[in-house]
């Protein structure tokens, strides 16, 4: 049985943990306050779930999800994640995260920041544009007509393939946006960010996405 480690057990982390256990994975959940604060969630998730420290979740996971406020990504431990697939769900909200100059000037993207912090991990951007609640309501079996699709981006093709397979098990098609640097195409305020989209619709959304600078120039 494979284990998914979760760093962050809030809206998205707890939902991904629910999906994982319901699809036959073991999970180790963690947060900033410590495992004793996750008793209720673990009880709900059942025997294949346990709570641990961030380090323990990172060590335990065959795949590890980082799903915390972006401003905290530099606290994620790099050593236990070396060589592993790390799913990054994070988005940039300056009012929550403070201003990050490289994101404000669009010289990098959120997932490239995590990849830079975890240079030996294989970071795959995923689950960043679906509302947490929809994760457990919108999934459908493979082959369902008009199945909802989710975007992935990443620099390691085999890691992307593994994450696409996980997403398929969880009930969604995937659309590959390309390398991490293309992840901006599904960032906050882009057409694909939030609404339910099929793969075909999402591909169009990625194509029509515009940089913040271009959007604000257009508005002015
Ligand atoms: N909510 C959504 O619908 C949604 C959808 C897609 C993507 N996202 C993105 O996914 C990320 C998580 O969102 P969320 O809504 O799940 O956030 P959330 O409900 O606020 O939960 C954040 C989780 O991260 C934990 N955390 C914070 N700092 C940490 C640290 N340094 N180390 C370990 N754990 C830490 C928190 O633990 P404590 O409670 O113990 O502090 C909490 O479990 C964000 O970047 C968000 O923008 C959210």
PDB file of N, CA and C in Angstrom, residues 41-107:
ATOM      1  N   UNK A  41      -9.369  14.592  12.744  1.00  0.00           N
ATOM      2  CA  UNK A  41      -9.258  14.256  11.313  1.00  0.00           C
ATOM      3  C   UNK A  41      -8.820  12.803  11.143  1.00  0.00           C
ATOM      4  N   UNK A  42      -7.836  12.389  11.925  1.00  0.00           N
ATOM      5  CA  UNK A  42      -7.330  11.014  11.812  1.00  0.00           C
ATOM      6  C   UNK A  42      -8.433  10.009  12.179  1.00  0.00           C
ATOM      7  N   UNK A  43      -9.212  10.343  13.200  1.00  0.00           N
ATOM      8  CA  UNK A  43     -10.311   9.446  13.589  1.00  0.00           C
ATOM      9  C   UNK A  43     -11.313   9.328  12.449  1.00  0.00           C
ATOM     10  N   UNK A  44     -11.595  10.447  11.816  1.00  0.00           N
ATOM     11  CA  UNK A  44     -12.531  10.425  10.676  1.00  0.00           C
ATOM     12  C   UNK A  44     -11.963   9.605   9.519  1.00  0.00           C
ATOM     13  N   UNK A  45     -10.664   9.734   9.274  1.00  0.00           N
ATOM     14  CA  UNK A  45     -10.052   9.076   8.114  1.00  0.00           C
ATOM     15  C   UNK A  45      -9.914   7.568   8.295  1.00  0.00           C
ATOM     16  N   UNK A  46      -9.824   7.136   9.554  1.00  0.00           N
ATOM     17  CA  UNK A  46      -9.799   5.688   9.798  1.00  0.00           C
ATOM     18  C   UNK A  46      -8.410   5.095   9.911  1.00  0.00           C
ATOM     19  N   UNK A  47      -8.356   3.742   9.884  1.00  0.00           N
ATOM     20  CA  UNK A  47      -7.130   3.035  10.264  1.00  0.00           C
ATOM     21  C   UNK A  47      -5.939   3.262   9.332  1.00  0.00           C
ATOM     22  N   UNK A  48      -6.181   3.712   8.132  1.00  0.00           N
ATOM     23  CA  UNK A  48      -5.046   3.933   7.228  1.00  0.00           C
ATOM     24  C   UNK A  48      -4.478   5.345   7.323  1.00  0.00           C
ATOM     25  N   UNK A  49      -4.904   6.079   8.343  1.00  0.00           N
ATOM     26  CA  UNK A  49      -4.404   7.443   8.508  1.00  0.00           C
ATOM     27  C   UNK A  49      -3.688   7.582   9.835  1.00  0.00           C
ATOM     28  N   UNK A  50      -2.641   8.361   9.825  1.00  0.00           N
ATOM     29  CA  UNK A  50      -2.032   8.758  11.090  1.00  0.00           C
ATOM     30  C   UNK A  50      -1.533  10.183  10.983  1.00  0.00           C
ATOM     31  N   UNK A  51      -1.373  10.823  12.136  1.00  0.00           N
ATOM     32  CA  UNK A  51      -0.834  12.179  12.168  1.00  0.00           C
ATOM     33  C   UNK A  51       0.626  12.091  12.574  1.00  0.00           C
ATOM     34  N   UNK A  52       1.425  13.016  12.059  1.00  0.00           N
ATOM     35  CA  UNK A  52       2.832  13.026  12.423  1.00  0.00           C
ATOM     36  C   UNK A  52       3.346  14.447  12.398  1.00  0.00           C
ATOM     37  N   UNK A  53       4.633  14.581  12.671  1.00  0.00           N
ATOM     38  CA  UNK A  53       5.260  15.891  12.492  1.00  0.00           C
ATOM     39  C   UNK A  53       5.416  16.120  10.986  1.00  0.00           C
ATOM     40  N   UNK A  54       5.753  17.341  10.615  1.00  0.00           N
ATOM     41  CA  UNK A  54       5.990  17.632   9.195  1.00  0.00           C
ATOM     42  C   UNK A  54       7.092  16.720   8.660  1.00  0.00           C
ATOM     43  N   UNK A  55       8.138  16.561   9.450  1.00  0.00           N
ATOM     44  CA  UNK A  55       9.251  15.711   9.043  1.00  0.00           C
ATOM     45  C   UNK A  55       8.795  14.263   8.828  1.00  0.00           C
ATOM     46  N   UNK A  56       7.948  13.777   9.731  1.00  0.00           N
ATOM     47  CA  UNK A  56       7.461  12.393   9.615  1.00  0.00           C
ATOM     48  C   UNK A  56       6.584  12.224   8.366  1.00  0.00           C
ATOM     49  N   UNK A  57       5.746  13.201   8.101  1.00  0.00           N
ATOM     50  CA  UNK A  57       4.905  13.116   6.895  1.00  0.00           C
ATOM     51  C   UNK A  57       5.784  13.127   5.646  1.00  0.00           C
ATOM     52  N   UNK A  58       6.817  13.957   5.680  1.00  0.00           N
ATOM     53  CA  UNK A  58       7.724  14.041   4.529  1.00  0.00           C
ATOM     54  C   UNK A  58       8.463  12.717   4.326  1.00  0.00           C
ATOM     55  N   UNK A  59       8.903  12.107   5.420  1.00  0.00           N
ATOM     56  CA  UNK A  59       9.642  10.842   5.332  1.00  0.00           C
ATOM     57  C   UNK A  59       8.735   9.696   4.910  1.00  0.00           C
ATOM     58  N   UNK A  60       7.500   9.700   5.407  1.00  0.00           N
ATOM     59  CA  UNK A  60       6.609   8.552   5.191  1.00  0.00           C
ATOM     60  C   UNK A  60       6.058   8.488   3.766  1.00  0.00           C
ATOM     61  N   UNK A  61       5.924   9.633   3.139  1.00  0.00           N
ATOM     62  CA  UNK A  61       5.205   9.662   1.865  1.00  0.00           C
ATOM     63  C   UNK A  61       5.995   9.095   0.696  1.00  0.00           C
ATOM     64  N   UNK A  62       5.347   8.226  -0.085  1.00  0.00           N
ATOM     65  CA  UNK A  62       5.915   7.876  -1.395  1.00  0.00           C
ATOM     66  C   UNK A  62       5.744   9.086  -2.300  1.00  0.00           C
ATOM     67  N   UNK A  63       4.614   9.743  -2.119  1.00  0.00           N
ATOM     68  CA  UNK A  63       4.348  11.047  -2.734  1.00  0.00           C
ATOM     69  C   UNK A  63       3.988  11.976  -1.581  1.00  0.00           C
ATOM     70  N   UNK A  64       4.479  13.203  -1.627  1.00  0.00           N
ATOM     71  CA  UNK A  64       4.195  14.150  -0.537  1.00  0.00           C
ATOM     72  C   UNK A  64       3.527  15.388  -1.126  1.00  0.00           C
ATOM     73  N   UNK A  65       2.499  15.858  -0.454  1.00  0.00           N
ATOM     74  CA  UNK A  65       1.780  17.051  -0.906  1.00  0.00           C
ATOM     75  C   UNK A  65       2.139  18.214   0.018  1.00  0.00           C
ATOM     76  N   UNK A  66       2.528  19.339  -0.579  1.00  0.00           N
ATOM     77  CA  UNK A  66       2.743  20.561   0.206  1.00  0.00           C
ATOM     78  C   UNK A  66       1.536  21.456  -0.036  1.00  0.00           C
ATOM     79  N   UNK A  67       0.750  21.671   1.000  1.00  0.00           N
ATOM     80  CA  UNK A  67      -0.505  22.409   0.849  1.00  0.00           C
ATOM     81  C   UNK A  67      -0.713  23.327   2.053  1.00  0.00           C
ATOM     82  N   UNK A  68       0.097  24.379   2.048  1.00  0.00           N
ATOM     83  CA  UNK A  68       0.174  25.341   3.155  1.00  0.00           C
ATOM     84  C   UNK A  68       0.166  26.752   2.546  1.00  0.00           C
ATOM     85  N   UNK A  69      -0.011  27.779   3.350  1.00  0.00           N
ATOM     86  CA  UNK A  69       0.104  29.130   2.776  1.00  0.00           C
ATOM     87  C   UNK A  69       1.490  29.321   2.146  1.00  0.00           C
ATOM     88  N   UNK A  70       1.503  29.902   0.968  1.00  0.00           N
ATOM     89  CA  UNK A  70       2.764  30.036   0.207  1.00  0.00           C
ATOM     90  C   UNK A  70       3.877  30.688   1.016  1.00  0.00           C
ATOM     91  N   UNK A  71       3.504  31.641   1.875  1.00  0.00           N
ATOM     92  CA  UNK A  71       4.528  32.363   2.641  1.00  0.00           C
ATOM     93  C   UNK A  71       5.358  31.427   3.527  1.00  0.00           C
ATOM     94  N   UNK A  72       4.847  30.208   3.771  1.00  0.00           N
ATOM     95  CA  UNK A  72       5.549  29.286   4.682  1.00  0.00           C
ATOM     96  C   UNK A  72       6.355  28.197   3.972  1.00  0.00           C
ATOM     97  N   UNK A  73       6.450  28.254   2.650  1.00  0.00           N
ATOM     98  CA  UNK A  73       7.074  27.092   1.973  1.00  0.00           C
ATOM     99  C   UNK A  73       8.539  26.902   2.343  1.00  0.00           C
ATOM    100  N   UNK A  74       9.213  27.965   2.756  1.00  0.00           N
ATOM    101  CA  UNK A  74      10.628  27.782   3.087  1.00  0.00           C
ATOM    102  C   UNK A  74      10.849  27.003   4.373  1.00  0.00           C
ATOM    103  N   UNK A  75       9.767  26.733   5.109  1.00  0.00           N
ATOM    104  CA  UNK A  75       9.912  25.904   6.322  1.00  0.00           C
ATOM    105  C   UNK A  75       9.784  24.413   5.999  1.00  0.00           C
ATOM    106  N   UNK A  76       9.440  24.077   4.765  1.00  0.00           N
ATOM    107  CA  UNK A  76       9.288  22.655   4.397  1.00  0.00           C
ATOM    108  C   UNK A  76      10.667  21.993   4.386  1.00  0.00           C
ATOM    109  N   UNK A  77      10.835  20.860   5.066  1.00  0.00           N
ATOM    110  CA  UNK A  77      12.175  20.252   5.153  1.00  0.00           C
ATOM    111  C   UNK A  77      12.599  19.613   3.828  1.00  0.00           C
ATOM    112  N   UNK A  78      13.774  20.007   3.344  1.00  0.00           N
ATOM    113  CA  UNK A  78      14.214  19.538   2.025  1.00  0.00           C
ATOM    114  C   UNK A  78      14.793  18.121   2.077  1.00  0.00           C
ATOM    115  N   UNK A  79      15.561  17.815   3.113  1.00  0.00           N
ATOM    116  CA  UNK A  79      16.296  16.535   3.111  1.00  0.00           C
ATOM    117  C   UNK A  79      15.372  15.315   2.988  1.00  0.00           C
ATOM    118  N   UNK A  80      14.296  15.219   3.794  1.00  0.00           N
ATOM    119  CA  UNK A  80      13.474  14.005   3.676  1.00  0.00           C
ATOM    120  C   UNK A  80      12.683  13.934   2.364  1.00  0.00           C
ATOM    121  N   UNK A  81      12.656  15.032   1.632  1.00  0.00           N
ATOM    122  CA  UNK A  81      11.899  15.037   0.368  1.00  0.00           C
ATOM    123  C   UNK A  81      12.804  14.828  -0.844  1.00  0.00           C
ATOM    124  N   UNK A  82      14.090  14.684  -0.614  1.00  0.00           N
ATOM    125  CA  UNK A  82      15.026  14.508  -1.737  1.00  0.00           C
ATOM    126  C   UNK A  82      14.655  13.263  -2.536  1.00  0.00           C
ATOM    127  N   UNK A  83      14.587  13.412  -3.837  1.00  0.00           N
ATOM    128  CA  UNK A  83      14.282  12.286  -4.725  1.00  0.00           C
ATOM    129  C   UNK A  83      12.793  11.979  -4.845  1.00  0.00           C
ATOM    130  N   UNK A  84      11.960  12.646  -4.040  1.00  0.00           N
ATOM    131  CA  UNK A  84      10.529  12.308  -4.051  1.00  0.00           C
ATOM    132  C   UNK A  84       9.700  13.224  -4.953  1.00  0.00           C
ATOM    133  N   UNK A  85       8.559  12.706  -5.329  1.00  0.00           N
ATOM    134  CA  UNK A  85       7.565  13.526  -6.017  1.00  0.00           C
ATOM    135  C   UNK A  85       6.867  14.370  -4.963  1.00  0.00           C
ATOM    136  N   UNK A  86       6.841  15.677  -5.185  1.00  0.00           N
ATOM    137  CA  UNK A  86       6.188  16.601  -4.254  1.00  0.00           C
ATOM    138  C   UNK A  86       5.104  17.350  -5.026  1.00  0.00           C
ATOM    139  N   UNK A  87       3.878  17.175  -4.613  1.00  0.00           N
ATOM    140  CA  UNK A  87       2.763  17.886  -5.249  1.00  0.00           C
ATOM    141  C   UNK A  87       2.603  19.238  -4.569  1.00  0.00           C
ATOM    142  N   UNK A  88       2.519  20.265  -5.379  1.00  0.00           N
ATOM    143  CA  UNK A  88       2.397  21.634  -4.867  1.00  0.00           C
ATOM    144  C   UNK A  88       1.021  22.189  -5.219  1.00  0.00           C
ATOM    145  N   UNK A  89       0.213  22.462  -4.187  1.00  0.00           N
ATOM    146  CA  UNK A  89      -1.148  22.981  -4.447  1.00  0.00           C
ATOM    147  C   UNK A  89      -1.219  24.505  -4.271  1.00  0.00           C
ATOM    148  N   UNK A  90      -0.090  25.124  -3.990  1.00  0.00           N
ATOM    149  CA  UNK A  90      -0.121  26.464  -3.415  1.00  0.00           C
ATOM    150  C   UNK A  90      -0.376  27.580  -4.418  1.00  0.00           C
ATOM    151  N   UNK A  91      -1.006  28.612  -3.906  1.00  0.00           N
ATOM    152  CA  UNK A  91      -1.282  29.815  -4.698  1.00  0.00           C
ATOM    153  C   UNK A  91      -0.778  31.036  -3.960  1.00  0.00           C
ATOM    154  N   UNK A  92      -0.635  32.106  -4.718  1.00  0.00           N
ATOM    155  CA  UNK A  92      -0.109  33.357  -4.161  1.00  0.00           C
ATOM    156  C   UNK A  92      -1.242  34.349  -3.923  1.00  0.00           C
ATOM    157  N   UNK A  93      -1.441  34.667  -2.656  1.00  0.00           N
ATOM    158  CA  UNK A  93      -2.392  35.718  -2.281  1.00  0.00           C
ATOM    159  C   UNK A  93      -1.618  36.741  -1.462  1.00  0.00           C
ATOM    160  N   UNK A  94      -1.230  37.885  -2.070  1.00  0.00           N
ATOM    161  CA  UNK A  94      -0.397  38.859  -1.351  1.00  0.00           C
ATOM    162  C   UNK A  94      -1.010  39.311  -0.032  1.00  0.00           C
ATOM    163  N   UNK A  95      -2.333  39.396   0.042  1.00  0.00           N
ATOM    164  CA  UNK A  95      -2.951  39.840   1.298  1.00  0.00           C
ATOM    165  C   UNK A  95      -2.728  38.816   2.414  1.00  0.00           C
ATOM    166  N   UNK A  96      -2.531  37.544   2.052  1.00  0.00           N
ATOM    167  CA  UNK A  96      -2.253  36.497   3.034  1.00  0.00           C
ATOM    168  C   UNK A  96      -0.746  36.241   3.164  1.00  0.00           C
ATOM    169  N   UNK A  97      -0.064  36.229   2.023  1.00  0.00           N
ATOM    170  CA  UNK A  97       1.338  35.793   1.976  1.00  0.00           C
ATOM    171  C   UNK A  97       2.340  36.939   2.078  1.00  0.00           C
ATOM    172  N   UNK A  98       1.846  38.186   2.024  1.00  0.00           N
ATOM    173  CA  UNK A  98       2.761  39.321   1.924  1.00  0.00           C
ATOM    174  C   UNK A  98       3.245  39.407   0.479  1.00  0.00           C
ATOM    175  N   UNK A  99       3.876  40.512   0.128  1.00  0.00           N
ATOM    176  CA  UNK A  99       4.331  40.650  -1.258  1.00  0.00           C
ATOM    177  C   UNK A  99       5.637  39.907  -1.484  1.00  0.00           C
ATOM    178  N   UNK A 100       5.678  39.145  -2.565  1.00  0.00           N
ATOM    179  CA  UNK A 100       6.891  38.408  -2.947  1.00  0.00           C
ATOM    180  C   UNK A 100       7.309  39.012  -4.294  1.00  0.00           C
ATOM    181  N   UNK A 101       8.437  39.749  -4.287  1.00  0.00           N
ATOM    182  CA  UNK A 101       8.810  40.564  -5.451  1.00  0.00           C
ATOM    183  C   UNK A 101       8.864  39.748  -6.741  1.00  0.00           C
ATOM    184  N   UNK A 102       9.433  38.551  -6.667  1.00  0.00           N
ATOM    185  CA  UNK A 102       9.592  37.741  -7.884  1.00  0.00           C
ATOM    186  C   UNK A 102       8.260  37.272  -8.466  1.00  0.00           C
ATOM    187  N   UNK A 103       7.258  37.220  -7.614  1.00  0.00           N
ATOM    188  CA  UNK A 103       5.939  36.849  -8.145  1.00  0.00           C
ATOM    189  C   UNK A 103       5.218  38.099  -8.632  1.00  0.00           C
ATOM    190  N   UNK A 104       5.419  39.203  -7.918  1.00  0.00           N
ATOM    191  CA  UNK A 104       4.792  40.454  -8.353  1.00  0.00           C
ATOM    192  C   UNK A 104       5.324  40.877  -9.732  1.00  0.00           C
ATOM    193  N   UNK A 105       6.631  40.653  -9.962  1.00  0.00           N
ATOM    194  CA  UNK A 105       7.157  41.059 -11.274  1.00  0.00           C
ATOM    195  C   UNK A 105       7.103  39.915 -12.298  1.00  0.00           C
ATOM    196  N   UNK A 106       6.526  38.816 -11.882  1.00  0.00           N
ATOM    197  CA  UNK A 106       6.282  37.661 -12.770  1.00  0.00           C
ATOM    198  C   UNK A 106       7.553  37.089 -13.374  1.00  0.00           C
ATOM    199  N   UNK A 107       8.664  37.205 -12.628  1.00  0.00           N
ATOM    200  CA  UNK A 107       9.907  36.606 -13.115  1.00  0.00           C
ATOM    201  C   UNK A 107      10.003  35.133 -12.740  1.00  0.00           C
TER     202      UNK A 107
END
